[in-house]
Coordinates of C-alpha atoms in Angstrom, one line a residue:
Chain A
M1 CA 7.4 -5.7 33.3
A2 CA 9.8 -2.9 32.4
T3 CA 13.4 -4.0 31.9
S4 CA 16.8 -2.4 31.5
I5 CA 18.8 -2.6 28.3
D6 CA 22.5 -3.4 28.1
V7 CA 24.3 -2.5 24.9
S8 CA 27.9 -3.6 24.5
D9 CA 30.2 -2.6 21.7
L10 CA 27.5 -2.2 19.1
D11 CA 28.4 -1.3 15.5
I12 CA 25.6 -0.7 13.0
Y13 CA 26.1 -1.0 9.2
Y14 CA 24.0 -0.2 6.2
G15 CA 25.7 -2.4 3.6
D16 CA 29.3 -1.4 3.7
F17 CA 28.6 1.9 5.3
K18 CA 29.3 2.0 9.1
A19 CA 26.7 4.3 10.6
V20 CA 27.4 3.9 14.3
E21 CA 30.5 2.6 16.0
G22 CA 31.3 1.0 19.3
V23 CA 28.3 2.0 21.5
T24 CA 28.3 0.6 25.0
M25 CA 25.7 1.8 27.4
S26 CA 23.3 0.7 30.0
I27 CA 19.7 2.0 29.9
P28 CA 18.0 1.7 33.3
A29 CA 14.5 0.3 33.7
K30 CA 11.5 2.5 34.5
S31 CA 13.2 5.8 33.7
V32 CA 13.5 8.2 30.8
T33 CA 16.7 8.2 28.8
A34 CA 17.3 10.9 26.2
F35 CA 19.5 10.8 23.2
I36 CA 20.8 14.1 21.9
G37 CA 23.3 15.1 19.3
P38 CA 23.6 16.8 15.9
S39 CA 21.6 15.6 12.8
G40 CA 23.1 12.5 11.2
C41 CA 25.1 11.4 14.2
G42 CA 23.3 8.0 14.3
K43 CA 21.1 8.5 17.4
S44 CA 18.0 7.5 15.5
T45 CA 19.7 4.6 13.9
F46 CA 20.9 3.4 17.3
L47 CA 17.4 3.8 18.7
R48 CA 16.0 1.7 15.8
S49 CA 18.6 -1.0 16.5
L50 CA 17.0 -1.4 19.9
N51 CA 13.9 -3.0 18.3
R52 CA 15.5 -4.1 15.1
M53 CA 13.5 -1.6 13.1
H54 CA 16.7 -0.5 11.2
E55 CA 16.6 -3.9 9.5
V56 CA 13.7 -2.7 7.4
V57 CA 16.4 -1.1 5.2
P58 CA 18.0 -3.8 3.0
G59 CA 21.6 -4.5 3.9
A60 CA 21.4 -3.2 7.5
R61 CA 23.2 -5.3 10.1
V62 CA 24.9 -5.0 13.5
D63 CA 27.9 -6.3 15.4
G64 CA 27.7 -6.4 19.1
R65 CA 25.1 -7.3 21.7
V66 CA 21.9 -5.7 22.9
V67 CA 20.6 -7.5 26.0
M68 CA 17.1 -6.8 27.2
G69 CA 15.7 -8.8 30.1
G70 CA 18.5 -11.3 29.9
Q71 CA 18.0 -12.0 26.2
D72 CA 20.3 -10.9 23.4
L73 CA 18.0 -9.3 20.8
Y74 CA 20.5 -10.2 18.0
G75 CA 20.8 -13.9 19.1
S76 CA 20.6 -16.3 16.1
D77 CA 17.3 -17.7 17.3
V78 CA 15.6 -14.4 17.9
D79 CA 12.8 -13.3 15.5
P80 CA 12.8 -9.6 14.9
V81 CA 9.0 -9.7 14.8
E82 CA 9.0 -11.0 18.4
V83 CA 11.4 -8.3 19.5
R84 CA 9.1 -5.6 18.1
R85 CA 6.1 -7.0 19.9
Q86 CA 7.9 -6.3 23.2
V87 CA 9.4 -3.0 22.3
G88 CA 6.9 -0.3 21.4
M89 CA 7.9 2.6 19.1
V90 CA 6.5 6.0 18.4
F91 CA 7.7 7.9 15.3
Q92 CA 8.6 11.5 14.4
R93 CA 5.3 12.0 12.6
P94 CA 2.1 10.6 13.9
N95 CA 1.1 7.6 11.8
P96 CA -2.3 6.1 12.8
F97 CA -3.6 3.7 10.2
P98 CA -5.8 5.9 8.0
T99 CA -8.5 3.3 7.2
M100 CA -9.0 2.3 10.8
S101 CA -11.2 3.8 13.4
I102 CA -9.6 5.2 16.7
Y103 CA -10.8 2.0 18.4
E104 CA -9.2 -0.3 15.8
N105 CA -6.0 1.7 15.8
V106 CA -5.5 1.2 19.5
L107 CA -6.1 -2.5 19.1
A108 CA -3.9 -3.0 16.0
G109 CA -1.0 -4.5 17.9
N110 CA -3.2 -6.7 20.1
R111 CA -5.0 -8.1 17.0
L112 CA -1.6 -9.2 15.7
N113 CA -0.7 -11.0 18.9
S114 CA -3.9 -12.8 19.6
R115 CA -6.6 -13.4 17.0
R116 CA -9.6 -13.9 19.4
M117 CA -10.6 -11.3 21.9
K118 CA -13.8 -10.9 23.7
K119 CA -15.6 -7.6 23.0
S120 CA -15.5 -6.6 26.7
E121 CA -11.8 -7.5 26.9
A122 CA -11.1 -5.4 23.8
D123 CA -13.1 -2.5 25.2
D124 CA -11.0 -2.7 28.4
I125 CA -7.7 -2.6 26.5
V126 CA -8.8 0.4 24.4
E127 CA -10.0 2.4 27.4
R128 CA -6.9 1.6 29.5
A129 CA -4.5 2.5 26.6
L130 CA -6.4 5.7 25.8
R131 CA -6.5 6.7 29.4
G132 CA -2.8 5.9 29.7
A133 CA -2.2 8.2 26.7
N134 CA -4.3 11.0 28.2
L135 CA -6.6 10.8 25.2
W136 CA -9.7 9.0 26.6
K137 CA -11.6 12.2 27.6
E138 CA -11.2 13.7 24.2
V139 CA -12.2 10.7 22.0
S140 CA -14.3 8.4 24.2
D141 CA -17.5 9.6 22.4
R142 CA -16.1 9.0 18.9
L143 CA -14.1 5.8 19.0
D144 CA -15.6 4.6 15.7
K145 CA -14.4 7.7 13.8
P146 CA -11.2 7.5 11.7
G147 CA -8.0 8.1 13.6
A148 CA -6.7 10.3 10.8
G149 CA -9.5 12.9 11.7
L150 CA -7.8 13.9 14.9
S151 CA -5.4 16.8 15.4
G152 CA -1.7 16.1 15.1
G153 CA -1.1 16.0 18.8
Q154 CA -4.1 13.8 19.4
Q155 CA -2.8 11.5 16.6
Q156 CA 0.5 11.2 18.3
R157 CA -1.1 10.3 21.6
L158 CA -3.2 7.8 19.7
C159 CA 0.0 6.3 18.4
I160 CA 1.4 6.2 22.0
A161 CA -1.9 4.5 23.1
R162 CA -1.5 2.0 20.3
A163 CA 2.1 1.3 21.4
I164 CA 1.2 0.8 25.1
A165 CA -1.9 -1.2 24.4
V166 CA 0.3 -4.3 24.0
E167 CA 2.0 -3.5 27.3
P168 CA 5.6 -3.5 25.9
Q169 CA 8.6 -3.7 28.2
V170 CA 10.3 -0.7 26.5
L171 CA 8.9 2.4 24.7
L172 CA 11.2 3.9 22.0
M173 CA 10.4 7.4 20.8
D174 CA 12.0 9.0 17.8
E175 CA 11.6 12.8 18.1
P176 CA 7.9 12.4 19.0
C177 CA 7.2 16.1 19.4
S178 CA 9.1 17.6 16.4
A179 CA 6.1 17.7 14.2
L180 CA 3.8 19.1 16.9
D181 CA 2.8 22.6 18.1
P182 CA 3.9 23.7 21.6
I183 CA 0.6 22.9 23.3
S184 CA 0.6 19.3 21.9
T185 CA 4.3 19.0 22.8
S186 CA 3.6 19.9 26.4
A187 CA 0.8 17.3 26.5
I188 CA 3.1 14.6 25.2
E189 CA 5.8 15.7 27.6
D190 CA 3.4 15.4 30.6
L191 CA 2.4 12.0 29.3
I192 CA 6.0 10.8 29.0
H193 CA 6.5 11.9 32.6
E194 CA 3.6 9.8 33.8
L195 CA 4.6 6.7 31.6
R196 CA 8.0 6.5 33.2
T197 CA 6.6 4.8 36.3
E198 CA 5.6 1.8 34.2
Y199 CA 7.9 1.7 31.2
T200 CA 11.5 2.0 30.2
I201 CA 11.5 5.0 27.9
V202 CA 14.2 5.9 25.4
I203 CA 13.6 9.1 23.5
V204 CA 15.6 10.9 20.7
T205 CA 15.1 14.6 20.8
H206 CA 16.6 17.7 19.2
N207 CA 15.2 19.9 21.9
M208 CA 17.7 20.1 24.7
Q209 CA 15.3 21.8 27.1
Q210 CA 13.0 18.9 26.6
A211 CA 15.8 16.4 27.4
A212 CA 16.7 18.5 30.5
R213 CA 13.1 18.7 31.6
F214 CA 12.1 15.1 31.8
S215 CA 14.9 12.6 31.4
E216 CA 16.9 11.0 34.1
D217 CA 19.9 10.2 31.9
T218 CA 21.2 11.7 28.7
A219 CA 23.4 10.3 26.1
F220 CA 25.3 12.6 23.7
F221 CA 26.1 11.2 20.3
N222 CA 28.4 12.9 17.8
L223 CA 30.2 12.1 14.5
A224 CA 33.9 11.2 14.8
G225 CA 34.4 13.5 11.8
A226 CA 32.9 14.1 8.4
G227 CA 32.1 10.8 6.7
K228 CA 33.0 8.8 9.8
P229 CA 30.5 6.8 11.8
G230 CA 28.6 8.3 14.7
R231 CA 29.6 7.3 18.2
L232 CA 28.5 7.7 21.8
V233 CA 30.5 10.6 23.3
E234 CA 29.2 10.5 26.8
M235 CA 26.3 9.2 28.9
N236 CA 25.6 10.5 32.3
S237 CA 22.8 11.7 34.5
T238 CA 20.9 14.5 32.9
K239 CA 21.8 16.8 35.7
K240 CA 25.5 16.2 35.2
I241 CA 25.4 16.4 31.4
F242 CA 23.7 19.8 31.5
S243 CA 25.9 21.2 34.3
V244 CA 29.4 19.7 34.3
P245 CA 29.8 17.3 31.4
D246 CA 32.9 15.1 31.3
D247 CA 33.6 15.8 27.6
P248 CA 34.4 19.2 26.3
S249 CA 32.5 18.6 23.0
T250 CA 29.3 17.8 25.0
E251 CA 29.6 21.1 26.7
A252 CA 30.2 22.8 23.4
Y253 CA 27.1 21.2 21.9
I254 CA 24.9 22.0 24.9
S255 CA 25.9 25.6 25.1
G256 CA 25.2 26.0 21.4
R257 CA 28.7 26.6 20.3
F258 CA 28.4 23.9 17.6
G259 CA 26.0 21.5 16.2
Chain B
M1 CA 15.5 43.8 -3.1
S2 CA 18.5 45.6 -1.6
A3 CA 18.3 48.6 -3.9
P4 CA 17.3 51.7 -1.9
T5 CA 13.9 53.0 -2.8
T6 CA 13.5 56.7 -3.2
S7 CA 9.8 57.4 -2.8
P8 CA 8.6 55.1 -5.5
P9 CA 5.7 56.2 -7.7
A10 CA 2.4 54.7 -6.6
P11 CA 2.4 51.1 -7.9
P12 CA -0.2 50.3 -10.5
P13 CA -3.2 48.4 -9.1
A14 CA -2.0 44.8 -8.7
R15 CA -3.6 42.8 -11.5
A16 CA -2.6 39.3 -12.6
K17 CA -0.6 39.8 -15.7
R18 CA -1.6 37.6 -18.7
R19 CA 1.6 35.8 -19.7
I20 CA 1.6 34.5 -23.2
G21 CA 3.2 31.2 -22.3
D22 CA 0.5 30.4 -19.7
V23 CA -2.3 31.3 -22.1
L24 CA -0.9 29.1 -24.8
F25 CA -0.3 26.2 -22.6
R26 CA -3.6 26.4 -20.9
G27 CA -5.3 26.6 -24.3
S28 CA -3.5 23.6 -25.7
T29 CA -4.2 21.4 -22.7
Q30 CA -7.9 22.3 -22.8
V31 CA -8.0 21.5 -26.5
A32 CA -6.3 18.1 -25.8
A33 CA -8.9 17.3 -23.2
G34 CA -11.7 18.5 -25.5
I35 CA -10.6 16.2 -28.3
I36 CA -11.0 13.1 -26.1
L37 CA -14.6 14.1 -25.4
V38 CA -15.3 14.8 -29.0
A39 CA -13.8 11.5 -30.1
L40 CA -15.8 9.6 -27.5
A41 CA -19.0 11.4 -28.5
G42 CA -18.3 10.7 -32.2
V43 CA -17.9 7.0 -31.5
A44 CA -21.1 6.9 -29.5
I45 CA -23.1 8.8 -32.2
F46 CA -21.7 6.6 -35.0
L47 CA -22.5 3.4 -33.1
T48 CA -26.0 4.6 -32.3
A49 CA -26.9 5.9 -35.7
E50 CA -25.6 2.9 -37.6
G51 CA -26.9 0.4 -35.0
I52 CA -30.5 1.5 -34.9
P53 CA -31.5 -0.2 -38.3
A54 CA -30.4 -3.5 -36.7
L55 CA -33.4 -3.4 -34.5
R56 CA -35.6 -3.8 -37.6
A57 CA -33.4 -6.4 -39.2
D58 CA -35.1 -9.7 -40.4
A59 CA -34.1 -13.2 -39.6
A60 CA -32.0 -13.4 -42.8
H61 CA -29.5 -10.9 -41.3
L62 CA -29.7 -12.2 -37.8
A63 CA -28.5 -15.7 -38.4
G64 CA -32.0 -17.1 -38.1
E65 CA -32.9 -15.3 -34.9
S66 CA -36.2 -13.3 -34.8
T67 CA -35.0 -10.3 -32.9
F68 CA -31.7 -8.5 -32.4
L69 CA -31.7 -9.2 -28.7
A70 CA -31.9 -12.9 -29.3
Y71 CA -29.0 -12.6 -31.7
A72 CA -26.8 -10.5 -29.4
W73 CA -27.5 -12.2 -26.1
P74 CA -25.3 -15.3 -26.6
L75 CA -22.4 -13.1 -27.8
L76 CA -22.8 -10.8 -24.8
F77 CA -22.9 -13.9 -22.5
G78 CA -19.7 -15.2 -24.1
T79 CA -18.0 -11.9 -23.8
L80 CA -18.8 -11.5 -20.1
L81 CA -18.0 -15.1 -19.3
A82 CA -14.5 -14.9 -21.0
A83 CA -13.7 -11.6 -19.4
F84 CA -14.9 -12.9 -16.0
I85 CA -12.7 -16.0 -16.2
A86 CA -9.8 -13.9 -17.3
L87 CA -10.1 -11.5 -14.3
L88 CA -10.6 -14.4 -11.9
I89 CA -7.3 -15.7 -13.0
A90 CA -5.4 -12.5 -13.7
T91 CA -6.3 -10.4 -10.6
P92 CA -4.8 -12.6 -7.8
L93 CA -1.9 -13.4 -10.0
A94 CA -1.2 -9.8 -10.9
I95 CA -1.5 -8.7 -7.2
G96 CA 0.9 -11.5 -6.2
V97 CA 3.4 -10.5 -8.9
A98 CA 3.1 -6.8 -8.0
L99 CA 3.6 -7.5 -4.3
A100 CA 6.6 -9.7 -5.1
I101 CA 8.1 -6.9 -7.1
S102 CA 7.3 -4.1 -4.7
H103 CA 7.8 -5.8 -1.3
Y104 CA 9.4 -9.2 -1.5
A105 CA 11.9 -9.8 -4.2
P106 CA 15.5 -8.4 -4.0
R107 CA 15.8 -5.2 -6.0
R108 CA 17.5 -6.7 -9.1
L109 CA 15.2 -9.6 -9.5
A110 CA 12.2 -7.3 -9.0
N111 CA 13.4 -5.0 -11.8
L112 CA 13.9 -8.0 -14.1
V113 CA 10.5 -9.5 -13.4
G114 CA 8.8 -6.1 -13.8
Y115 CA 10.6 -5.7 -17.2
V116 CA 9.5 -9.1 -18.4
I117 CA 5.9 -8.4 -17.4
D118 CA 5.9 -5.1 -19.3
L119 CA 7.2 -7.0 -22.3
L120 CA 4.1 -9.2 -22.2
A121 CA 2.1 -6.1 -23.0
A122 CA 4.1 -5.6 -26.2
V123 CA 3.3 -9.0 -27.7
P124 CA 0.6 -8.5 -30.4
S125 CA -2.7 -10.1 -29.6
V126 CA -2.7 -12.2 -32.8
V127 CA 0.4 -13.9 -31.5
Y128 CA -1.4 -14.7 -28.3
G129 CA -4.3 -16.0 -30.3
L130 CA -2.0 -18.4 -32.3
W131 CA -0.3 -19.5 -29.2
G132 CA -3.5 -20.1 -27.4
A133 CA -5.0 -22.1 -30.3
N134 CA -2.0 -24.1 -31.2
V135 CA 0.1 -24.5 -28.1
L136 CA -1.8 -23.8 -24.9
G137 CA -5.1 -25.4 -26.1
P138 CA -3.6 -28.8 -27.0
A139 CA -1.4 -28.7 -23.9
M140 CA -4.5 -28.2 -21.8
V141 CA -6.5 -31.1 -23.3
P142 CA -5.5 -33.7 -20.5
V143 CA -6.5 -31.1 -17.9
Y144 CA -9.9 -30.7 -19.6
R145 CA -10.4 -34.4 -19.8
W146 CA -9.6 -34.8 -16.1
L147 CA -11.9 -31.9 -15.2
S148 CA -14.9 -33.3 -17.2
E149 CA -14.3 -36.8 -15.8
H150 CA -14.0 -35.9 -12.1
L151 CA -15.9 -32.6 -11.9
G152 CA -18.3 -33.3 -14.7
F153 CA -21.3 -33.0 -12.2
L154 CA -20.7 -29.3 -12.3
P155 CA -22.2 -27.5 -15.2
L156 CA -18.9 -25.7 -15.7
F157 CA -17.1 -28.9 -16.6
A158 CA -19.9 -31.0 -18.0
G159 CA -18.0 -31.8 -21.2
P160 CA -17.5 -33.6 -23.4
A161 CA -14.0 -32.3 -23.2
S162 CA -12.7 -30.7 -26.4
G163 CA -10.2 -32.7 -28.3
G164 CA -8.4 -29.7 -29.6
G165 CA -8.4 -27.6 -26.4
R166 CA -10.1 -24.7 -28.1
T167 CA -12.4 -24.0 -25.2
M168 CA -13.8 -21.1 -23.1
L169 CA -11.2 -21.8 -20.5
T170 CA -8.4 -21.6 -23.0
A171 CA -9.8 -18.3 -24.2
G172 CA -10.0 -17.1 -20.6
L173 CA -6.5 -18.1 -19.9
V174 CA -5.1 -16.3 -22.9
L175 CA -7.1 -13.2 -22.0
A176 CA -5.8 -13.4 -18.4
I177 CA -2.2 -13.4 -19.6
M178 CA -3.1 -10.4 -21.8
A179 CA -4.7 -8.5 -19.0
L180 CA -1.9 -9.4 -16.6
P181 CA 0.7 -6.7 -17.6
I182 CA -1.6 -3.7 -17.2
I183 CA -3.0 -4.9 -13.8
T184 CA 0.5 -5.7 -12.5
A185 CA 2.0 -2.5 -13.6
I186 CA -0.6 -0.3 -11.9
C187 CA -0.7 -2.4 -8.7
R188 CA 3.1 -2.4 -8.5
E189 CA 3.1 1.4 -8.8
I190 CA 0.5 1.8 -6.1
F191 CA 2.0 -0.7 -3.7
S192 CA 5.3 0.9 -3.9
Q193 CA 3.7 4.3 -3.1
T194 CA 2.4 3.1 0.3
P195 CA 3.7 5.7 2.8
R196 CA 6.7 4.4 4.6
L197 CA 5.2 5.8 7.7
H198 CA 2.3 3.4 7.6
E199 CA 4.5 0.4 6.8
E200 CA 6.8 1.2 9.7
A201 CA 3.8 1.7 12.0
A202 CA 2.7 -1.9 11.3
L203 CA 6.2 -3.3 11.5
A204 CA 7.0 -1.6 14.8
L205 CA 3.9 -3.2 16.3
G206 CA 5.4 -6.6 15.5
A207 CA 3.6 -7.3 12.2
T208 CA 5.2 -9.9 9.9
R209 CA 5.6 -8.7 6.4
W210 CA 2.3 -10.2 5.3
E211 CA 0.5 -8.7 8.2
M212 CA 2.1 -5.3 7.4
I213 CA 0.9 -5.7 3.8
R214 CA -2.6 -6.3 5.0
M215 CA -2.6 -3.5 7.6
A216 CA -0.8 -0.8 5.6
V217 CA -0.5 -1.6 1.9
F218 CA -3.9 -3.0 0.9
P219 CA -6.0 -0.4 2.7
Y220 CA -4.0 2.3 1.0
S221 CA -4.1 0.8 -2.4
R222 CA -7.7 -0.5 -2.5
S223 CA -9.0 2.0 -5.0
G224 CA -6.0 1.7 -7.2
I225 CA -6.4 -2.1 -7.4
V226 CA -10.0 -1.6 -8.5
S227 CA -8.9 0.8 -11.2
A228 CA -6.2 -1.6 -12.3
V229 CA -8.7 -4.5 -12.6
M230 CA -11.1 -2.2 -14.5
L231 CA -8.4 -1.5 -17.1
G232 CA -7.7 -5.2 -17.3
L233 CA -11.4 -5.8 -17.8
G234 CA -11.5 -3.3 -20.6
R235 CA -8.7 -5.2 -22.3
A236 CA -10.4 -8.6 -21.8
L237 CA -13.9 -7.4 -22.9
G238 CA -12.7 -5.8 -26.1
E239 CA -10.0 -8.3 -27.1
T240 CA -10.7 -9.5 -30.7
M241 CA -8.0 -11.5 -32.4
A242 CA -6.9 -13.8 -29.6
V243 CA -10.5 -14.9 -29.0
A244 CA -11.3 -15.2 -32.6
L245 CA -8.4 -17.5 -33.2
V246 CA -9.0 -19.6 -30.1
L247 CA -12.8 -20.1 -30.2
S248 CA -14.8 -21.4 -33.0
A249 CA -17.7 -19.1 -33.8
F250 CA -20.7 -20.5 -32.0
R251 CA -23.6 -18.4 -30.8
I252 CA -24.8 -20.4 -27.9
V253 CA -25.3 -19.8 -24.2
S254 CA -23.3 -22.5 -22.4
W255 CA -21.6 -22.6 -19.0
D256 CA -19.4 -25.4 -20.2
L257 CA -15.8 -24.3 -20.0
V258 CA -14.1 -27.4 -21.3
S259 CA -16.2 -28.2 -24.4
G260 CA -15.2 -27.3 -27.9
T261 CA -18.7 -25.8 -28.4
A262 CA -18.2 -22.5 -26.6
P263 CA -20.0 -19.2 -26.9
S264 CA -18.1 -16.6 -29.0
T265 CA -17.6 -13.0 -27.9
I266 CA -18.9 -9.8 -29.4
A267 CA -15.6 -8.6 -30.6
A268 CA -14.5 -11.9 -32.1
N269 CA -17.9 -12.3 -33.8
I270 CA -17.6 -8.9 -35.4
A271 CA -14.1 -9.7 -36.7
L272 CA -15.1 -13.1 -38.1
S273 CA -18.5 -12.0 -39.6
F274 CA -17.6 -8.6 -41.0
P275 CA -16.0 -9.7 -44.3
E276 CA -19.2 -11.5 -45.4
A277 CA -21.7 -9.0 -44.0
T278 CA -23.7 -6.8 -46.3
G279 CA -26.5 -4.2 -45.9
V280 CA -28.4 -4.6 -42.7
G281 CA -26.0 -7.3 -41.6
V282 CA -23.3 -4.6 -41.2
N283 CA -25.7 -2.6 -39.0
V284 CA -26.4 -5.7 -36.9
L285 CA -22.6 -6.1 -36.2
I286 CA -22.3 -2.4 -35.4
A287 CA -25.2 -2.7 -33.0
T288 CA -23.4 -5.5 -31.1
G289 CA -20.5 -3.1 -30.9
L290 CA -22.7 -0.6 -29.3
V291 CA -23.8 -3.2 -26.8
L292 CA -20.1 -3.8 -25.9
F293 CA -19.5 0.0 -25.7
V294 CA -22.4 0.4 -23.3
I295 CA -21.4 -2.6 -21.1
T296 CA -17.8 -1.4 -20.8
F297 CA -19.0 2.1 -19.9
A298 CA -21.4 0.8 -17.3
V299 CA -18.9 -1.5 -15.7
N300 CA -16.3 1.2 -15.5
F301 CA -18.8 3.7 -14.1
S302 CA -20.1 1.4 -11.4
A303 CA -16.6 0.4 -10.3
R304 CA -15.7 4.1 -9.9
M305 CA -18.8 4.6 -7.9
I306 CA -18.0 1.7 -5.6
V307 CA -14.5 3.1 -5.1
A308 CA -15.8 6.6 -4.4
R309 CA -18.2 5.3 -1.8
S310 CA -15.6 3.3 0.0
E311 CA -13.2 6.2 0.0
K312 CA -15.7 8.5 1.7
G313 CA -14.6 9.3 5.3
L314 CA -11.2 8.1 4.6
V315 CA -8.8 11.0 5.1
R316 CA -5.5 10.6 3.3

């Protein structure tokens, strides 16, 4: 069910402001692709354009094509709501719904898709998603408790469970570990490593070791200059990016000489 | 920080210094808070002390009723009925308007609508009363006729429909419009404070805007909506001039919303009867005021308790 994503010549605008310019890349299926780059270079904006979440900001629009499983996400007949049902997203800070129990949190996406679900069916989905997110053992005895009562790392895994419960084709992660302590971070990293066998995962990270540890491919974004739009500098296999990158600015960024 | 320290003398034992500004400010805020309590207690004491003689009033001062309760009950009924109708109309409308402003309308239109709604609050209540009695009431007459003809089997619309439109429903409508601004303003404020994080969580799962509002906005603002409705209820219960102008002063218990013979409310009754009241008659009116005071207090208190209970276990 995982598919690849082909982006061609994508420009992203907020009103008159051009945030990202001319991105062309191909994200392979069933692998982890990391986006790195300095703050404000448009990597999060680009990530959000892959499930049309950037459109939540009034005035946001794109030029170009994003093709996922043979379908252009920005085709005139495509409903952004449908796109988001196929592309899961995990945010920087864990955001379980505070009034819902752990159980209801996991099912939130499924409830949107289909109104009626048998209890046994719902139970299965919850268990599978929580096992998939390595959280089942920790919460199986308190599924009816509020999701907001968990620790930060557990909440983030709950959010991942919620995203994979609808069995999306692609999983987008926007700095999923930046608000977590090192132990929780390593739990999430292990999880991402396991999820790659089933999902196409795209992750934005500020932590270069993290990108080097678990991604197959890495894309380096940078600003063309102050006040100019962000652009894709280079995309290559992670091994190559971190050893012999094509572009000198990639090398400078990775070795910590700027950024 | 950077100055070199040459064996400083032993520092004095660290003690919080009393700063004059802090002391003054703290004192003045406490006094301000105290004044509220004193004023409220003063009102309660006045109402109780002046109201007690009403319990021994005779029929002459009770408009022919034998006990104070028999006198006050129809007024209390009218007050609650008018306020209930007002909230029934105003609450969904206010939530709708607030959502439109906070989540649906384009920014400029939203600002304009918000401004106009706020202006509604600035219109004096006597103007609402005149408008209700002379414009809205007559305009609603055909509606009342239709209601009493087609839905007359319900006690609510038994009729006969009023010819002048000065009915309970008109009073409720006017009160609804008067309660609208406060409910809308508070709801709008709370809706727009919904954490972006929760809204995005819902949207990223593929929620439509309405589903996002149900998943993220309403759960977050539930207690705020209750508070807003309570403030609106306070306005509807205590409103005097508008009701006094719209309704003729009958003291009856009737569920008929479209007839011209409608129960009056406590506040309107006080306003209309006060100029002619003397002696114990004044005490009777004050006692009805005490009833209104207690009812408002009880409603507010119970609403807060409901909110507090539903908030329990909800970690923000």
